[in-house]
Amino acid sequence: MDLSLTDEQARFRHKVHDFARHELKPYAAERDRTGEFPWDSLKKMGQLGYLGMPIPKEYGGLGLDTISYLIGIEELSAACGSTGVITAVHTSVGTYPIYLFGTEEQKKKYVTTLARGEILGAFAITEPGAGSDAGSIATTAQPIDGGNEGYLLNGTKVFITNGTSAGTVIVIAVTDKTKGHRGLSAFIVEKGTPGFKVGMGESKLGLHASETSELIFENCEVPRENLLGADGDGFKISMITLDASRIGIAAQALGTARAAFEECIGFARSHISNTKPLNKHQGIQFVLADMATQLEAARLLMYKAADMKDRNMPYTKEASMAKVFASEVAMHITNTASRIMGEFGFSITSPMERYLRDIKVSEIYEGTSEIQRLIIAKQLLK
Ligand SMILES: Cc1cc2nc3c(=O)[nH]c(=O)nc-3n(C[C@H](O)[C@H](O)[C@H](O)COP(=O)(O)OP(=O)(O)OC[C@H]3O[C@@H](n4cnc5c(N)ncnc54)[C@H](O)[C@@H]3O)c2cc1C
């Protein structure tokens, strides 16, 4: 059992770290303040392949293993939480399901352009009345001539990451209400399709440079060739997609928590309290030691789930464990780091308050902590 990174993975971490330090970190605070979507950086990331890290080279990606993908998300998120989540959502829920379930035509048409970063991707399940419970989805996709002539989408999705800028959105909708979960289907909806419009954008606590939008479908006609998988596959596609994407969210949380930890260590070295640097106080050393241990444990859980995924083993339980542990530990670390920094942890002159705001949502999206625990328990008890 070798837990060290391969040379290739270590080189990739170094490369993304360098990019993020120069191209994201200097702009993160200003983008947070203004809410400016980081298009300039995303264009550069597209050219470097960072918007298609785990997608095979034949479809425009870098063809990297899942651990390398997580390394990439951690590094981007450590520099800019918004860019981290834009990339994670674009890749693991906006692109990956088309690669996994799409026809050859869909892969050539969409995956290639998404992985190269020519367009951004989004994924829409959530509605005003359906978050944790996908079975309550009310958006309908009425088959036209039994689906042969396409589907007519009607309904509203909310809180959709990349919703305003995405070139394609995977939309989960009800094709047959009588079949419950098996009556849900997935559609690739292109921006500009008549009847599809972007509604209001959400004002949020954190991740200000990442869009969170309402999407409205009014008699939006989607051609049959844009059905992803088979009619009725929507729930299955969503669950398989979310397993993969949850470890990406774990990596995002870890990246922000690591940035908070590094900021805190730097502060503890230089800040004088009771005539000596803060890091010379044993009480503070214990707290720093716990934070470092928690970061490492979260990383290992995440890599375990990623390794199982790449070995084609079932990893639903491990993905949820990684997500709930990383997001809760990240929340705790960021909160503690901010306290150790005293008034500087609260001031907008330090990035700590941004980290604190950015991290909260990792306990909510792609399944709340309660939902992760339900998934873990279900797997344990089945
Ligand atoms: C910034 C942001 C970005 C997002 N991006 C996307 C996106 O790109 N695409 C998308 O589809 N959605 C997205 N979401 C939505 C997100 O996935 C949902 O908010 C999340 O799944 C929770 O759903 P909900 O808010 O409706 O809460 P609810 O499902 O209403 O849950 C409310 C509370 O009840 C708890 N709860 C619910 N069911 C149970 C249960 N059975 N047992 C115990 N407790 C339970 C929950 O844990 C939670 O604490 C985003 C949300 C945010 C905030």
XYZ file of C-alpha atoms and ligand atoms in Angstrom:
435
model
C 0.000 0.000 0.000
C 1.772 3.124 -1.252
C 0.230 6.342 0.060
C 2.714 8.709 -1.577
C 1.929 10.690 -4.713
C 3.473 9.485 -7.972
C 6.070 11.764 -9.589
C 3.462 12.732 -12.171
C 0.901 13.656 -9.478
C 3.518 15.631 -7.518
C 4.544 17.508 -10.682
C 0.913 18.277 -11.450
C 0.384 19.669 -7.926
C 3.414 21.886 -8.385
C 2.171 23.134 -11.770
C -1.371 23.964 -10.635
C -0.060 25.473 -7.395
C 2.188 27.782 -9.380
C -0.622 28.775 -11.743
C -3.058 29.411 -8.866
C -0.521 31.451 -6.893
C 0.123 33.792 -9.821
C -3.165 33.789 -11.714
C -5.860 33.393 -9.051
C -4.659 34.378 -5.592
C -3.808 38.033 -6.403
C -7.353 38.629 -7.726
C -9.398 36.533 -5.270
C -10.160 39.289 -2.746
C -11.204 41.815 -5.409
C -13.367 39.276 -7.216
C -14.996 38.414 -3.907
C -15.680 42.104 -3.312
C -17.110 42.855 -6.760
C -18.593 39.451 -7.638
C -16.756 39.554 -10.980
C -16.924 36.145 -12.681
C -13.297 35.023 -13.281
C -13.552 34.648 -17.086
C -9.955 35.765 -17.718
C -8.553 33.065 -15.445
C -10.968 30.427 -16.757
C -9.815 31.099 -20.319
C -6.206 30.486 -19.269
C -7.260 27.386 -17.368
C -9.029 26.090 -20.462
C -5.834 26.491 -22.490
C -3.876 24.571 -19.842
C -6.453 21.759 -19.742
C -7.549 22.513 -16.174
C -11.204 22.517 -17.220
C -10.976 18.896 -18.351
C -8.547 17.329 -15.887
C -10.114 13.838 -15.565
C -11.571 13.709 -19.108
C -9.663 11.442 -21.557
C -7.404 13.168 -24.078
C -9.479 11.919 -27.025
C -12.341 14.107 -25.737
C -10.222 17.208 -25.136
C -9.168 16.606 -21.516
C -5.869 15.895 -19.767
C -6.752 12.251 -19.097
C -5.633 12.425 -15.445
C -6.532 10.018 -12.652
C -9.028 11.098 -9.990
C -6.376 11.849 -7.326
C -4.692 14.289 -9.744
C -8.082 15.915 -10.363
C -8.560 16.353 -6.598
C -5.059 17.798 -6.308
C -6.007 20.311 -9.010
C -9.242 21.315 -7.251
C -7.467 21.616 -3.876
C -4.797 23.911 -5.338
C -7.273 26.119 -7.223
C -9.517 26.377 -4.145
C -6.620 27.253 -1.852
C -6.038 30.315 -4.049
C -9.655 31.217 -4.908
C -12.667 29.340 -3.519
C -14.970 30.650 -6.255
C -12.721 29.422 -9.075
C -12.404 26.112 -7.232
C -16.156 25.520 -7.159
C -16.706 26.806 -10.705
C -14.131 24.254 -11.897
C -15.379 21.377 -9.733
C -18.997 21.867 -10.819
C -18.087 22.405 -14.478
C -15.980 19.232 -14.485
C -17.656 16.696 -12.275
C -21.343 17.478 -12.769
C -21.332 19.618 -15.928
C -19.036 17.467 -18.087
C -18.342 14.074 -16.521
C -21.933 12.681 -16.774
C -21.965 13.395 -20.532
C -18.666 11.538 -20.837
C -20.032 8.659 -18.724
C -23.557 8.327 -20.125
C -23.500 10.198 -23.440
C -23.692 8.774 -26.943
C -20.578 9.083 -29.109
C -22.213 12.065 -30.859
C -22.953 13.792 -27.534
C -19.386 13.216 -26.345
C -17.885 14.615 -29.542
C -20.210 17.589 -29.574
C -20.295 18.540 -25.886
C -17.547 16.838 -23.853
C -14.798 18.044 -26.174
C -15.869 21.687 -26.066
C -16.492 21.541 -22.300
C -13.173 19.857 -21.485
C -11.260 22.421 -23.551
C -13.049 25.177 -21.672
C -14.696 26.592 -24.810
C -17.963 26.523 -22.871
C -18.808 25.992 -19.200
C -21.114 23.290 -17.872
C -23.766 23.212 -15.145
C -26.058 20.617 -13.565
C -29.584 21.367 -12.358
C -31.513 19.214 -9.903
C -32.536 21.649 -7.169
C -35.926 23.382 -7.248
C -37.795 25.541 -4.745
C -39.500 22.367 -3.453
C -36.762 19.790 -4.127
C -33.249 19.895 -2.671
C -32.223 16.831 -0.692
C -35.181 14.892 -2.042
C -34.809 14.484 -5.802
C -38.094 12.552 -5.759
C -39.941 15.860 -5.273
C -38.737 17.358 -8.565
C -41.636 19.135 -10.264
C -39.994 20.232 -13.545
C -41.609 18.197 -16.292
C -40.248 16.979 -19.614
C -43.285 16.025 -21.593
C -42.441 13.563 -24.378
C -43.546 14.776 -27.835
C -44.804 11.824 -29.890
C -43.568 9.395 -27.205
C -40.194 11.209 -27.110
C -39.467 10.607 -30.809
C -39.883 14.315 -31.521
C -38.122 15.443 -28.339
C -39.360 16.766 -24.992
C -41.073 19.906 -23.744
C -39.477 21.195 -20.517
C -41.455 23.278 -18.011
C -40.336 24.297 -14.533
C -37.826 26.259 -12.483
C -34.445 25.238 -11.087
C -32.764 27.275 -8.336
C -29.275 27.732 -6.877
C -27.528 26.487 -10.017
C -23.753 27.005 -10.009
C -22.418 28.414 -13.327
C -26.097 28.863 -14.238
C -25.706 32.231 -15.971
C -22.547 31.548 -17.965
C -22.902 27.841 -18.762
C -23.109 26.844 -22.428
C -24.841 23.593 -21.452
C -26.920 22.581 -18.448
C -27.795 19.014 -17.566
C -31.396 19.251 -16.367
C -33.152 16.557 -14.363
C -36.901 16.489 -15.041
C -39.936 14.219 -14.677
C -40.843 12.296 -17.821
C -43.295 9.910 -16.112
C -44.807 10.923 -12.776
C -46.265 7.471 -12.110
C -42.816 5.873 -11.899
C -41.319 7.878 -8.996
C -37.500 8.001 -9.181
C -37.586 5.872 -12.323
C -39.683 8.545 -14.002
C -36.840 11.105 -13.915
C -34.726 11.770 -17.021
C -31.635 13.863 -17.777
C -31.334 16.353 -20.660
C -28.490 18.379 -22.098
C -29.975 21.830 -22.618
C -27.971 24.326 -24.647
C -27.836 28.001 -23.788
C -30.046 29.887 -26.248
C -32.615 27.111 -26.641
C -35.984 28.913 -27.027
C -37.965 28.735 -23.787
C -34.834 28.522 -21.580
C -33.913 31.648 -19.690
C -31.764 32.570 -16.725
C -33.715 34.143 -13.851
C -32.363 35.954 -10.838
C -28.892 35.439 -9.381
C -28.550 34.596 -5.686
C -26.738 36.936 -3.291
C -24.712 34.674 -1.055
C -22.667 34.646 2.151
C -19.526 33.586 0.284
C -18.109 32.379 -3.055
C -19.151 35.739 -4.499
C -17.320 35.294 -7.814
C -19.195 32.049 -8.471
C -22.638 32.379 -10.045
C -25.658 30.779 -8.418
C -28.691 31.244 -10.638
C -32.324 30.468 -11.178
C -33.083 28.711 -14.480
C -36.535 28.916 -16.017
C -37.951 26.539 -18.622
C -41.167 27.508 -20.389
C -42.225 25.175 -23.171
C -38.525 24.665 -23.863
C -38.257 22.109 -26.655
C -35.281 19.804 -26.272
C -34.484 17.471 -29.189
C -34.451 13.716 -28.579
C -30.728 13.558 -29.295
C -30.192 15.664 -26.144
C -31.690 13.047 -23.839
C -28.752 11.827 -21.712
C -28.854 8.050 -21.199
C -32.245 6.409 -21.569
C -35.649 7.833 -20.693
C -35.975 7.167 -16.925
C -32.210 7.204 -16.230
C -32.212 10.657 -14.571
C -32.065 9.458 -10.952
C -29.376 6.863 -11.644
C -27.296 9.425 -13.571
C -27.671 11.928 -10.723
C -26.616 9.494 -8.004
C -23.574 8.187 -9.916
C -22.601 11.757 -10.834
C -22.920 12.962 -7.233
C -20.668 10.177 -5.904
C -17.900 11.468 -8.163
C -18.589 15.145 -7.574
C -18.715 14.867 -3.778
C -15.035 14.062 -3.595
C -14.426 17.178 -5.706
C -16.322 19.232 -3.112
C -14.219 17.568 -0.394
C -11.126 18.782 -2.294
C -12.574 22.281 -2.566
C -13.245 22.384 1.192
C -9.774 21.040 1.906
C -8.160 23.690 -0.321
C -9.872 26.568 1.483
C -9.156 25.054 4.917
C -5.495 24.594 3.990
C -5.283 28.243 2.927
C -6.808 29.254 6.286
C -4.361 27.007 8.146
C -1.353 28.429 6.271
C -2.517 31.977 6.943
C -2.910 31.119 10.623
C 0.558 29.496 10.885
C 2.126 32.581 9.276
C 0.312 34.787 11.762
C 1.272 32.619 14.754
C 4.948 32.862 13.769
C 4.998 36.640 13.581
C 2.418 37.819 16.113
C 3.779 38.588 19.566
C 1.645 37.788 22.580
C 2.880 37.886 26.184
C 6.399 38.799 24.996
C 6.796 35.825 22.623
C 5.536 34.752 19.230
C 2.124 33.073 19.374
C 3.540 29.826 18.013
C 5.758 29.475 21.109
C 2.679 29.065 23.325
C 2.047 25.364 23.840
C -1.733 25.846 23.848
C -1.522 27.290 20.320
C 0.904 24.552 19.187
C -1.633 21.887 20.218
C -4.351 23.574 18.194
C -2.075 23.854 15.124
C -1.120 20.182 15.502
C -4.797 19.172 15.559
C -5.531 21.261 12.472
C -2.659 19.688 10.511
C -3.794 16.202 11.570
C -7.378 16.887 10.513
C -6.267 18.212 7.117
C -4.189 15.110 6.509
C -6.999 12.763 7.602
C -9.457 14.516 5.267
C -6.983 14.251 2.387
C -6.436 10.540 2.963
C -10.174 9.772 3.108
C -10.619 11.689 -0.130
C -7.748 9.879 -1.863
C -9.108 6.527 -0.700
C -12.483 7.230 -2.338
C -10.692 8.457 -5.485
C -8.514 5.357 -5.633
C -11.566 3.092 -5.273
C -13.305 5.008 -8.053
C -10.356 4.541 -10.399
C -10.271 0.829 -9.562
C -13.966 0.619 -10.527
C -14.935 -0.423 -6.997
C -18.199 0.754 -5.372
C -17.287 3.926 -3.456
C -20.585 5.628 -2.568
C -19.942 5.247 1.190
C -16.331 6.435 0.946
C -17.299 9.443 -1.207
C -19.876 10.540 1.381
C -17.409 9.925 4.238
C -14.811 12.057 2.463
C -17.326 14.838 1.766
C -18.868 15.052 5.230
C -15.519 14.753 7.020
C -13.642 17.225 4.807
C -16.403 19.843 4.860
C -16.972 19.681 8.637
C -13.261 19.607 9.452
C -12.704 22.485 7.024
C -15.422 24.503 8.760
C -13.838 23.759 12.153
C -10.275 24.557 10.991
C -11.275 27.826 9.358
C -13.273 28.880 12.392
C -10.395 28.014 14.751
C -7.801 29.685 12.523
C -9.842 32.863 12.481
C -10.060 32.841 16.307
C -6.299 32.341 16.678
C -5.778 35.389 14.487
C -7.852 37.461 16.903
C -9.008 40.790 15.465
C -7.133 40.020 12.205
C -9.328 36.956 11.763
C -12.356 39.219 11.627
C -10.930 42.124 9.676
C -11.462 42.410 5.923
C -7.759 43.271 5.611
C -7.041 39.549 6.048
C -8.368 36.779 3.726
C -9.532 34.805 6.779
C -13.036 36.269 6.847
C -13.430 35.304 3.153
C -12.286 31.755 3.866
C -14.805 31.557 6.686
C -17.635 32.739 4.426
C -16.557 30.570 1.477
C -16.289 27.343 3.442
C -19.785 27.234 4.968
C -21.565 26.036 1.836
C -19.406 22.919 1.494
C -21.570 21.463 4.296
C -24.677 22.186 2.220
C -24.292 21.666 -1.527
C -24.022 18.345 -3.308
C -25.876 16.903 -0.303
C -25.907 18.333 3.214
C -24.023 16.671 6.084
C -27.272 14.989 7.182
C -27.742 13.511 3.708
C -24.120 12.243 3.648
C -24.727 10.523 7.008
C -27.950 8.974 5.682
C -26.029 7.618 2.678
C -23.226 6.227 4.862
C -25.720 4.611 7.254
C -27.714 3.109 4.392
C -24.554 1.554 2.964
C -23.490 0.278 6.403
C -26.843 -1.256 7.235
C -27.894 -2.727 3.923
C -24.021 28.096 -3.373
C -24.878 26.942 -3.781
C -24.662 26.329 -5.007
C -25.481 25.275 -5.422
N -25.297 24.710 -6.664
C -26.182 23.782 -7.122
C -26.092 23.276 -8.462
O -25.177 23.620 -9.219
N -27.048 22.393 -8.882
C -28.059 21.976 -8.079
O -28.891 21.184 -8.517
N -28.168 22.428 -6.799
C -27.257 23.314 -6.304
N -27.366 23.799 -5.013
C -28.443 23.315 -4.154
C -27.953 22.384 -3.055
O -27.499 21.163 -3.604
C -29.089 22.205 -2.048
O -29.198 23.431 -1.350
C -28.848 21.078 -1.073
O -28.922 19.834 -1.709
C -29.862 21.098 0.083
O -31.147 21.205 -0.416
P -32.147 22.308 0.180
O -31.416 23.599 0.269
O -33.407 22.280 -0.606
O -32.430 21.831 1.665
P -33.530 20.771 2.134
O -33.450 19.538 1.325
O -34.835 21.455 2.218
O -33.003 20.470 3.594
C -33.161 21.387 4.683
C -32.500 20.778 5.912
O -33.134 19.535 6.225
C -32.165 18.496 6.287
N -32.771 17.266 5.761
C -33.416 17.098 4.584
N -33.824 15.820 4.446
C -33.438 15.175 5.576
C -33.549 13.835 6.038
N -34.162 12.887 5.304
N -33.029 13.515 7.248
C -32.396 14.464 8.008
N -32.257 15.742 7.623
C -32.754 16.102 6.421
C -31.026 18.965 5.415
O -29.820 18.330 5.787
C -31.020 20.456 5.705
O -30.309 20.698 6.888
C -26.529 24.815 -4.565
C -26.719 25.421 -3.305
C -25.910 26.462 -2.915
C -26.165 27.090 -1.560
